[in-house]
Coordinates of C-alpha atoms in Angstrom, one line a residue:
Chain A
M299 CA -0.6 -17.9 4.0
H300 CA -3.4 -17.8 6.6
I301 CA -2.4 -18.4 10.2
P302 CA -5.5 -19.1 12.4
L303 CA -5.6 -16.8 15.4
P304 CA -6.7 -18.2 18.8
R305 CA -10.3 -17.5 19.6
R306 CA -10.9 -14.3 21.5
S307 CA -12.5 -15.8 24.6
G308 CA -9.7 -18.2 25.1
A309 CA -7.1 -15.5 24.6
G310 CA -9.1 -13.4 27.1
L311 CA -9.0 -16.1 29.8
T312 CA -5.3 -16.5 29.4
R313 CA -4.8 -12.8 29.6
G314 CA -6.9 -12.5 32.7
L315 CA -5.0 -15.2 34.5
P316 CA -2.1 -13.0 35.9
A317 CA -4.7 -10.6 37.4
V318 CA -6.6 -13.4 39.1
L319 CA -3.4 -15.0 40.4
S320 CA -2.2 -11.7 41.9
V321 CA -5.5 -10.9 43.6
V322 CA -5.8 -14.5 45.0
S323 CA -2.2 -14.4 46.4
A324 CA -2.7 -11.0 48.0
F325 CA -5.7 -12.3 49.9
A326 CA -3.8 -15.5 50.8
L327 CA -0.8 -13.5 52.2
W328 CA -3.3 -11.4 54.2
E329 CA -5.0 -14.5 55.6
I330 CA -1.7 -16.2 56.5
Y331 CA -0.4 -13.0 58.2
V332 CA -3.5 -12.7 60.4
Q333 CA -3.3 -16.4 61.4
I334 CA 0.4 -16.4 62.2
S335 CA 0.6 -13.1 64.1
G336 CA -2.6 -13.7 66.1
I337 CA -3.6 -10.1 65.6
S338 CA -7.0 -9.1 67.1
P339 CA -9.9 -9.1 64.6
L340 CA -10.8 -5.7 66.1
I341 CA -7.7 -4.4 64.5
L342 CA -7.3 -6.5 61.3
P343 CA -9.9 -9.2 60.5
A344 CA -8.8 -12.0 58.2
P345 CA -10.5 -12.3 54.8
S346 CA -12.2 -15.5 55.9
R347 CA -13.8 -13.6 58.8
V348 CA -14.9 -10.8 56.5
L349 CA -16.5 -13.4 54.2
E350 CA -18.1 -15.1 57.2
Q351 CA -19.6 -11.8 58.4
M352 CA -20.9 -11.1 54.9
L353 CA -22.8 -14.3 55.0
L354 CA -24.1 -13.8 58.5
N355 CA -25.3 -10.3 57.8
R356 CA -26.4 -10.8 54.3
E357 CA -29.9 -9.5 54.8
V358 CA -28.8 -6.2 56.4
L359 CA -26.1 -5.8 53.8
W360 CA -28.5 -6.5 50.9
R361 CA -31.1 -4.1 52.3
N362 CA -28.4 -1.4 52.4
T363 CA -26.9 -2.2 49.0
V364 CA -30.2 -1.4 47.2
P365 CA -30.3 2.3 48.1
T366 CA -26.6 2.7 47.2
L367 CA -27.1 1.0 43.9
Q368 CA -30.2 3.2 43.3
A369 CA -28.3 6.4 44.0
T370 CA -25.4 5.3 41.8
L371 CA -27.6 4.4 38.8
F372 CA -30.0 7.4 39.0
G373 CA -27.0 9.7 39.6
F374 CA -25.0 8.3 36.8
S375 CA -28.0 8.4 34.4
L376 CA -28.6 12.0 35.2
S377 CA -24.9 12.7 34.9
L378 CA -24.8 11.1 31.5
S379 CA -27.7 13.1 30.2
V380 CA -26.4 16.3 31.6
A381 CA -22.9 15.7 30.1
F382 CA -24.4 14.8 26.7
V383 CA -26.8 17.7 26.4
L384 CA -24.2 20.2 27.6
S385 CA -21.6 18.8 25.2
V386 CA -23.9 19.2 22.2
A387 CA -24.8 22.8 23.3
L388 CA -21.1 23.6 23.8
D389 CA -20.1 22.2 20.4
F390 CA -22.7 24.3 18.6
M391 CA -22.0 27.4 20.6
P392 CA -18.3 28.0 21.1
R393 CA -19.1 31.2 23.0
L394 CA -21.1 29.3 25.5
R395 CA -18.2 26.9 25.8
R396 CA -15.8 29.7 26.8
A397 CA -18.4 31.1 29.2
L398 CA -19.3 27.9 31.0
F399 CA -16.2 25.7 30.9
P400 CA -14.5 27.6 33.8
I401 CA -17.5 27.0 36.0
F402 CA -17.4 23.3 35.3
V403 CA -13.7 23.2 36.1
V404 CA -14.4 25.1 39.4
S405 CA -17.1 22.5 40.2
Q406 CA -14.4 19.9 40.2
T407 CA -12.2 21.8 42.6
L408 CA -14.9 21.7 45.4
P409 CA -13.8 19.3 48.1
L410 CA -16.5 16.6 48.5
V411 CA -16.1 16.6 52.3
A412 CA -17.3 20.2 52.4
I413 CA -19.9 20.2 49.7
A414 CA -21.6 16.9 50.6
P415 CA -22.9 18.0 54.1
L416 CA -24.2 21.2 52.5
V417 CA -26.1 19.3 49.7
V418 CA -27.6 17.0 52.4
L419 CA -28.5 20.1 54.4
W420 CA -30.3 21.6 51.4
F421 CA -32.0 18.5 49.9
G422 CA -32.6 16.3 53.0
F423 CA -31.8 12.7 53.8
D424 CA -33.6 11.2 50.8
L425 CA -32.3 10.1 47.4
T426 CA -32.0 13.6 45.9
P427 CA -28.7 14.7 47.5
K428 CA -27.1 11.4 46.7
I429 CA -28.1 11.6 43.0
L430 CA -26.8 15.2 42.9
L431 CA -23.5 14.3 44.5
V432 CA -22.9 11.3 42.1
T433 CA -23.7 13.6 39.2
L434 CA -21.4 16.3 40.4
V435 CA -18.5 13.9 40.8
T436 CA -19.0 11.9 37.5
F437 CA -20.3 14.4 34.8
F438 CA -17.0 16.2 34.2
P439 CA -14.8 13.4 32.8
M440 CA -17.6 12.5 30.4
L441 CA -18.2 16.1 29.3
V442 CA -14.5 16.7 28.7
A443 CA -14.3 13.4 26.8
L444 CA -17.2 14.3 24.5
V445 CA -16.1 17.9 23.8
D446 CA -12.6 16.7 23.0
G447 CA -14.0 13.8 21.0
Y448 CA -16.0 16.1 18.8
D449 CA -12.9 18.1 18.1
S450 CA -11.0 15.0 17.1
T451 CA -13.1 14.7 13.9
D452 CA -11.0 14.3 10.7
P453 CA -11.4 17.8 9.0
E454 CA -11.3 16.1 5.6
I455 CA -14.4 14.0 6.5
E456 CA -16.2 17.2 7.6
E457 CA -15.2 19.0 4.4
L458 CA -16.4 16.0 2.4
L459 CA -19.8 16.1 4.1
Y460 CA -20.1 19.9 3.5
S461 CA -19.2 19.3 -0.2
M462 CA -22.1 16.9 -0.3
G463 CA -24.4 19.7 0.8
A464 CA -24.7 18.6 4.5
S465 CA -25.9 21.0 7.1
K466 CA -24.0 21.6 10.4
R467 CA -26.5 19.3 12.1
V468 CA -26.0 16.5 9.6
V469 CA -22.2 16.9 10.0
F470 CA -22.5 16.6 13.8
R471 CA -24.7 13.5 13.6
R472 CA -22.7 11.7 10.9
A473 CA -19.2 12.8 11.7
R474 CA -18.6 14.6 15.0
L475 CA -20.7 12.3 17.2
P476 CA -19.3 9.0 15.9
S477 CA -15.8 10.4 16.0
A478 CA -16.3 11.2 19.7
M479 CA -17.4 7.7 20.7
P480 CA -14.0 6.2 21.6
Y481 CA -13.3 9.3 23.7
F482 CA -16.7 9.1 25.3
F483 CA -16.2 5.5 26.4
A484 CA -12.8 6.4 27.9
G485 CA -14.5 9.1 29.9
L486 CA -17.4 6.8 30.8
R487 CA -15.0 4.2 32.2
I488 CA -13.3 6.8 34.4
S489 CA -16.6 8.3 35.6
I490 CA -18.2 4.9 36.5
T491 CA -15.4 4.1 38.9
Y492 CA -16.2 7.3 40.9
A493 CA -19.9 6.7 40.9
V494 CA -20.3 4.1 43.7
V495 CA -17.7 5.8 45.9
A496 CA -19.5 9.1 45.5
A497 CA -22.9 7.5 46.5
I498 CA -21.3 5.9 49.6
F499 CA -19.7 9.1 50.6
A500 CA -23.0 11.0 50.3
E501 CA -24.7 8.4 52.5
Y502 CA -21.9 8.6 55.0
V503 CA -22.6 12.2 55.5
G504 CA -26.3 11.7 56.1
A505 CA -28.9 9.1 55.0
R506 CA -31.4 6.6 56.3
A507 CA -29.9 3.6 54.7
G508 CA -27.1 2.5 52.3
L509 CA -23.6 1.1 52.4
G510 CA -22.4 4.4 53.7
I511 CA -24.6 4.0 56.7
V512 CA -23.4 0.4 57.2
I513 CA -19.8 1.6 57.2
L514 CA -20.6 4.5 59.6
N515 CA -22.4 2.2 62.1
A516 CA -19.7 -0.5 61.9
K517 CA -16.9 2.0 62.4
N518 CA -18.7 3.4 65.5
S519 CA -19.2 0.0 67.0
F520 CA -15.6 -1.1 66.3
R521 CA -16.4 -3.7 63.7
P522 CA -13.7 -3.5 61.0
D523 CA -14.9 -6.8 59.6
L524 CA -18.3 -5.3 58.8
V525 CA -16.6 -2.2 57.4
L526 CA -14.6 -4.4 55.1
A527 CA -17.7 -6.4 54.2
A528 CA -19.3 -3.2 52.9
V529 CA -16.1 -2.3 51.1
V530 CA -16.1 -5.6 49.3
I531 CA -19.7 -5.0 48.1
S532 CA -18.8 -1.5 47.0
S533 CA -15.8 -2.9 45.0
V534 CA -17.9 -5.6 43.4
L535 CA -20.5 -3.0 42.4
T536 CA -17.9 -0.8 40.8
L537 CA -16.3 -3.8 39.0
A538 CA -19.7 -4.9 37.7
L539 CA -20.5 -1.4 36.4
F540 CA -17.0 -1.2 34.9
A541 CA -17.4 -4.5 33.1
A542 CA -20.8 -3.4 31.8
T543 CA -19.3 -0.3 30.2
A544 CA -16.5 -2.4 28.8
L545 CA -19.0 -4.7 27.2
L546 CA -21.1 -1.8 25.9
Q547 CA -17.9 -0.4 24.4
R548 CA -17.1 -3.7 22.7
V549 CA -20.5 -3.6 21.0
A550 CA -20.6 0.1 20.2
L551 CA -17.1 0.3 18.8
R552 CA -17.0 -3.0 17.0
W553 CA -15.4 -1.3 14.0
R554 CA -12.3 -0.7 16.0
D555 CA -11.7 -4.4 16.5
A556 CA -12.3 -5.1 12.8
K557 CA -8.8 -5.7 11.4
G558 CA -7.7 -8.1 8.8
D559 CA -9.8 -11.1 7.8
Q560 CA -12.8 -12.0 9.8
Chain B
M192 CA -20.9 22.1 -23.6
T193 CA -19.0 23.9 -20.9
V194 CA -19.6 22.5 -17.4
L195 CA -17.2 24.7 -15.4
D196 CA -16.0 28.1 -16.3
M197 CA -13.7 30.2 -14.1
K198 CA -12.9 33.7 -15.2
N199 CA -10.1 35.8 -13.5
V200 CA -10.7 34.3 -10.1
G201 CA -8.6 35.7 -7.3
L202 CA -8.5 34.9 -3.6
T203 CA -6.7 36.6 -0.7
L204 CA -6.7 34.8 2.7
G205 CA -5.7 37.2 5.5
K206 CA -2.6 38.8 4.1
T207 CA -1.6 36.0 1.7
D208 CA -2.5 36.2 -2.0
V209 CA -3.3 32.6 -2.7
L210 CA -4.9 32.9 -6.2
A211 CA -3.9 35.8 -8.3
D212 CA -5.7 35.3 -11.6
I213 CA -7.2 31.9 -12.5
S214 CA -9.1 31.3 -15.7
M215 CA -10.0 27.8 -16.8
H216 CA -12.9 25.8 -18.2
V217 CA -13.9 22.2 -18.4
A218 CA -16.2 20.8 -21.1
Q219 CA -18.7 17.9 -20.7
G220 CA -16.9 14.6 -20.8
E221 CA -13.5 16.2 -20.6
F222 CA -10.7 15.1 -18.3
V223 CA -8.7 18.2 -17.2
S224 CA -5.7 18.3 -14.8
I225 CA -4.3 21.1 -12.7
L226 CA -0.6 20.7 -12.3
G227 CA 1.4 22.9 -10.0
P228 CA 4.2 23.0 -7.4
S229 CA 3.3 22.1 -3.8
G230 CA 1.5 24.9 -2.0
A231 CA 0.5 26.6 -5.2
G232 CA -3.2 26.7 -4.3
K233 CA -4.4 23.7 -6.3
S234 CA -6.5 22.4 -3.5
T235 CA -7.8 25.9 -2.8
I236 CA -9.4 26.0 -6.2
F237 CA -11.4 22.9 -5.2
R238 CA -12.4 24.5 -1.9
L239 CA -13.8 27.4 -3.9
L240 CA -15.8 24.9 -6.0
T241 CA -17.1 22.9 -3.0
G242 CA -18.2 26.1 -1.3
A243 CA -15.7 25.8 1.6
L244 CA -14.2 29.1 0.5
H245 CA -15.5 32.1 -1.5
S246 CA -13.5 34.0 -4.1
D247 CA -12.9 37.7 -3.8
R248 CA -12.6 38.4 -7.5
G249 CA -13.7 37.0 -10.8
A250 CA -16.6 34.7 -11.6
I251 CA -17.2 31.0 -11.4
T252 CA -20.1 29.4 -13.3
C253 CA -21.4 25.9 -13.6
Y254 CA -23.5 25.3 -16.7
G255 CA -23.5 29.1 -17.2
L256 CA -25.0 29.7 -13.7
P257 CA -23.0 31.4 -11.0
L258 CA -22.1 29.3 -8.0
T259 CA -24.5 29.8 -5.1
R260 CA -24.1 28.8 -1.5
N261 CA -26.0 25.6 -2.0
Q262 CA -24.7 24.7 -5.4
Q263 CA -24.5 20.9 -6.0
G264 CA -22.5 20.7 -9.2
F265 CA -19.4 18.9 -7.9
A266 CA -18.6 15.6 -6.3
F267 CA -15.4 16.0 -4.3
M268 CA -12.8 13.3 -3.5
P269 CA -10.4 14.6 -0.8
Q270 CA -6.7 13.8 -0.7
S271 CA -7.0 11.1 2.0
D272 CA -9.8 8.7 1.2
A273 CA -11.8 10.2 4.1
L274 CA -13.7 7.0 4.6
M275 CA -15.5 6.9 7.9
P276 CA -13.8 4.2 9.9
W277 CA -17.1 3.4 11.8
L278 CA -19.1 2.7 8.7
R279 CA -19.0 -0.4 6.5
I280 CA -17.9 0.1 2.9
L281 CA -21.4 0.0 1.6
D282 CA -22.6 2.7 4.0
N283 CA -19.5 4.8 3.2
V284 CA -20.2 4.5 -0.5
T285 CA -23.8 5.6 -0.2
L286 CA -23.0 8.5 2.2
G287 CA -23.4 11.2 -0.5
L288 CA -26.8 9.8 -1.6
E289 CA -28.1 9.6 1.9
V290 CA -27.0 13.2 2.6
Q291 CA -29.0 14.2 -0.5
G292 CA -32.0 12.5 1.1
V293 CA -32.1 9.3 -0.9
P294 CA -33.6 6.5 1.2
R295 CA -31.0 4.0 2.4
K296 CA -32.6 1.1 0.5
E297 CA -32.6 2.9 -2.8
A298 CA -29.1 4.3 -2.2
R299 CA -27.9 0.7 -1.7
A300 CA -29.7 -0.5 -4.8
R301 CA -27.9 2.1 -6.8
A302 CA -24.5 1.3 -5.3
L303 CA -24.4 -2.5 -5.3
P304 CA -24.3 -3.0 -9.1
L305 CA -21.2 -0.8 -9.3
F306 CA -19.1 -2.8 -6.8
A307 CA -18.0 -5.2 -9.5
D308 CA -16.5 -2.5 -11.7
F309 CA -14.7 -1.0 -8.7
G310 CA -13.2 -4.4 -7.6
L311 CA -15.0 -4.3 -4.3
V312 CA -17.3 -7.3 -4.5
G313 CA -17.3 -9.3 -1.3
F314 CA -16.1 -6.2 0.7
E315 CA -19.5 -4.5 1.0
H316 CA -19.8 -5.3 4.7
R317 CA -16.1 -4.8 5.7
Y318 CA -14.9 -1.8 7.6
P319 CA -12.3 0.5 5.8
A320 CA -9.5 -0.7 8.1
Q321 CA -9.9 -4.2 6.6
L322 CA -9.2 -2.9 3.1
S323 CA -5.9 -2.3 1.3
G324 CA -4.9 1.2 0.3
G325 CA -5.9 0.7 -3.3
M326 CA -9.3 -0.7 -2.4
R327 CA -10.0 2.2 0.0
Q328 CA -9.2 4.6 -2.8
R329 CA -11.5 2.8 -5.2
A330 CA -14.3 2.9 -2.5
A331 CA -13.7 6.6 -2.1
L332 CA -13.9 7.0 -5.9
L333 CA -17.1 5.0 -6.0
R334 CA -18.6 7.2 -3.3
T335 CA -17.7 10.2 -5.5
V336 CA -19.2 9.0 -8.7
L337 CA -22.3 7.6 -7.0
Q338 CA -23.3 11.1 -6.1
G339 CA -24.3 11.6 -9.7
R340 CA -23.0 15.2 -9.9
P341 CA -22.2 16.7 -13.3
M342 CA -18.5 16.9 -12.5
Q343 CA -15.9 15.0 -10.3
L344 CA -13.2 16.9 -8.4
L345 CA -10.3 14.6 -7.6
D346 CA -7.6 15.9 -5.2
E347 CA -4.4 13.8 -5.7
P348 CA -6.4 10.6 -5.5
F349 CA -3.4 8.4 -5.9
G350 CA -0.9 10.5 -4.0
A351 CA -0.9 8.4 -0.8
L352 CA -0.5 5.0 -2.5
D353 CA 2.8 3.1 -2.9
A354 CA 4.3 3.3 -6.3
L355 CA 3.2 -0.2 -7.5
T356 CA -0.4 0.2 -6.3
R357 CA -0.5 3.7 -7.8
M358 CA 0.4 2.4 -11.2
Q359 CA -2.2 -0.4 -11.0
M360 CA -4.8 2.2 -9.8
Q361 CA -4.0 4.6 -12.6
K362 CA -4.3 1.9 -15.2
W363 CA -7.6 0.7 -13.7
F364 CA -8.9 4.3 -13.5
E365 CA -8.1 5.0 -17.1
A366 CA -10.1 2.0 -18.2
R367 CA -13.0 3.0 -15.9
W368 CA -12.9 6.6 -17.2
Q369 CA -12.8 5.5 -20.8
S370 CA -16.1 3.6 -20.4
A371 CA -17.9 6.2 -18.1
R372 CA -16.4 9.5 -19.4
W373 CA -17.0 11.3 -16.1
T374 CA -16.3 15.0 -16.5
T375 CA -13.3 15.3 -14.3
L376 CA -11.0 17.9 -12.8
L377 CA -7.9 16.3 -11.3
V378 CA -5.4 18.1 -9.1
T379 CA -1.9 16.5 -9.0
H380 CA 1.8 17.3 -8.9
D381 CA 2.7 14.1 -10.7
V382 CA 3.5 15.1 -14.3
R383 CA 3.4 11.6 -15.7
E384 CA -0.1 11.0 -14.1
A385 CA -1.4 14.3 -15.6
V386 CA -0.1 13.5 -19.1
A387 CA -1.4 9.9 -19.0
L388 CA -4.9 10.7 -17.9
S389 CA -5.8 14.2 -19.2
D390 CA -7.3 15.7 -22.3
R391 CA -5.9 19.1 -21.2
I392 CA -3.6 20.3 -18.5
Y393 CA -3.4 23.6 -16.8
V394 CA 0.0 24.5 -15.2
L395 CA -0.1 26.8 -12.2
S396 CA 2.6 29.1 -11.0
R397 CA 3.8 29.3 -7.4
R398 CA 1.7 31.4 -5.0
P399 CA 0.0 33.7 -5.8
A400 CA -1.2 31.3 -8.5
T401 CA -1.8 32.1 -12.1
V402 CA -2.2 29.8 -15.1
I403 CA 1.2 29.8 -16.8
A404 CA 0.5 27.1 -19.4
E405 CA -2.4 25.3 -20.9
V406 CA -1.5 22.2 -23.0
A407 CA -3.7 19.6 -24.8
V408 CA -2.6 16.0 -24.7
P409 CA -3.1 14.5 -28.2
T410 CA -1.9 10.9 -27.4
P411 CA -4.6 8.3 -28.1
R412 CA -5.9 6.2 -25.3
P413 CA -5.3 3.7 -23.7
R414 CA -2.0 5.2 -22.7
F415 CA -1.1 2.8 -19.9
G416 CA 0.1 -0.7 -20.7
S417 CA 1.7 0.3 -24.0
P418 CA 5.2 1.9 -24.2
T419 CA 5.0 5.7 -23.7
P420 CA 4.9 7.3 -27.1
P421 CA 7.7 9.8 -27.8
D422 CA 5.3 12.8 -28.0
A423 CA 4.0 12.1 -24.5
H424 CA 7.6 11.9 -23.3
A425 CA 8.4 15.2 -24.9
L426 CA 5.3 16.7 -23.2
E427 CA 6.3 15.3 -19.8
A428 CA 9.8 16.8 -20.2
H429 CA 8.3 20.2 -21.2
L430 CA 5.9 20.3 -18.3
L431 CA 8.6 19.2 -15.8
D432 CA 10.7 22.0 -17.1
I433 CA 8.0 24.6 -16.5
L434 CA 7.4 23.3 -13.0
L435 CA 11.0 23.2 -12.0
T436 CA 11.4 26.9 -12.8
Q437 CA 8.5 27.5 -10.5
T438 CA 9.8 25.7 -7.4
G439 CA 12.1 28.7 -6.6
D440 CA 14.9 26.5 -5.3
T441 CA 18.1 27.1 -7.1
L442 CA 20.5 24.3 -6.4

């Protein structure tokens, strides 16, 4: 007997409902609290005020969002390329892996507060230090995901390919790389959530423009509403990037959703 | 004509003697089984033939020529179906041809006419996860024979299936084999399967493995579907007897 399943989009909407409800009610509670307590907007501005300020300052905010987005995207692209090239090199050369992996782990122990001002000192106030800091923060989860993903390859599939006369390179391309894809996307999703925050932090330490500068100036002039406006934009950016990777994963890993009749 | 000839082959891995002294041969169009207790080194023999391992002693020849590093005499079907979950069935099946350098279009043209015989029509563009266990096994077998190698190496191809599916698959396989006559070497620990499918059976001892018996199966085919003839029964009992003395457990 064939039981028709609900269409995916409809099921997705229903699944997303609890999340939407919880976010909306959190903001509602916040708004109500501010209205009832009469707390000063210099301490805690209401969501409505943050929204109002976003509209009033939309030009300034937009002008400062562009450099942040640039740093995020360039940094993340560089990070992705570095992670991929390194992962392939480490997979083909286990010795290199043993030699370099400790260095990568150490790179993740460096406190960003200490390293960011140094990178700005060395590379100036332009885009370069932001790109480097985003790369430093985001490449490691992807590298680990790829290296672990290669190792997750079914040994019987590899043995089968070798029995067909495949070279090491062919085995990598046809078995190890596709096997690593689910792991890679898991790492990608983790990395992308760090990217925007890393870019903003790099700007905060020293830049000419960017959301980090907006936050720094707003904080110094006691404007928590503007700080929060920048925070909202940063969250929206991260969510959009996260959604983009989720979409990419859906397309790239279609085979994982293929179960039963279609 | 002899396709495969192994003479006094031995293998030691680390400190373990895996193969002590293995001699066997397979002729063109012949179906030969290797029967042995678990852990006897049956699969190790296949790994020698596919080039994953190299023997320490003895000689292995394919059509009279010694195995070289890049020999291409055997098409191997591993114990699990080893279908790639990210490839559609058609692409899984043509994998061997594509690795050999056959263009995708030609590989597909060679594969598609065989889908009917393997009961896979309509599933060309499905992913392996969408197929039943029996279908996956048939797809893996199609991938094996499509490589066009002189000999098929089947490592317990029906071992992972449930009992009913296994019987259906064995019956189907016998029919396919009778029309195609692939030269086949089958590894199994299922005595009934070995007797039903083989022309000859080699029985291995426990590790370090030697050939302790070689029996020919005279029963005419098809052997599935009709009641098992008494001589086949007697042979099964005889082989089981040999194997049970090899397991080493005294209950």
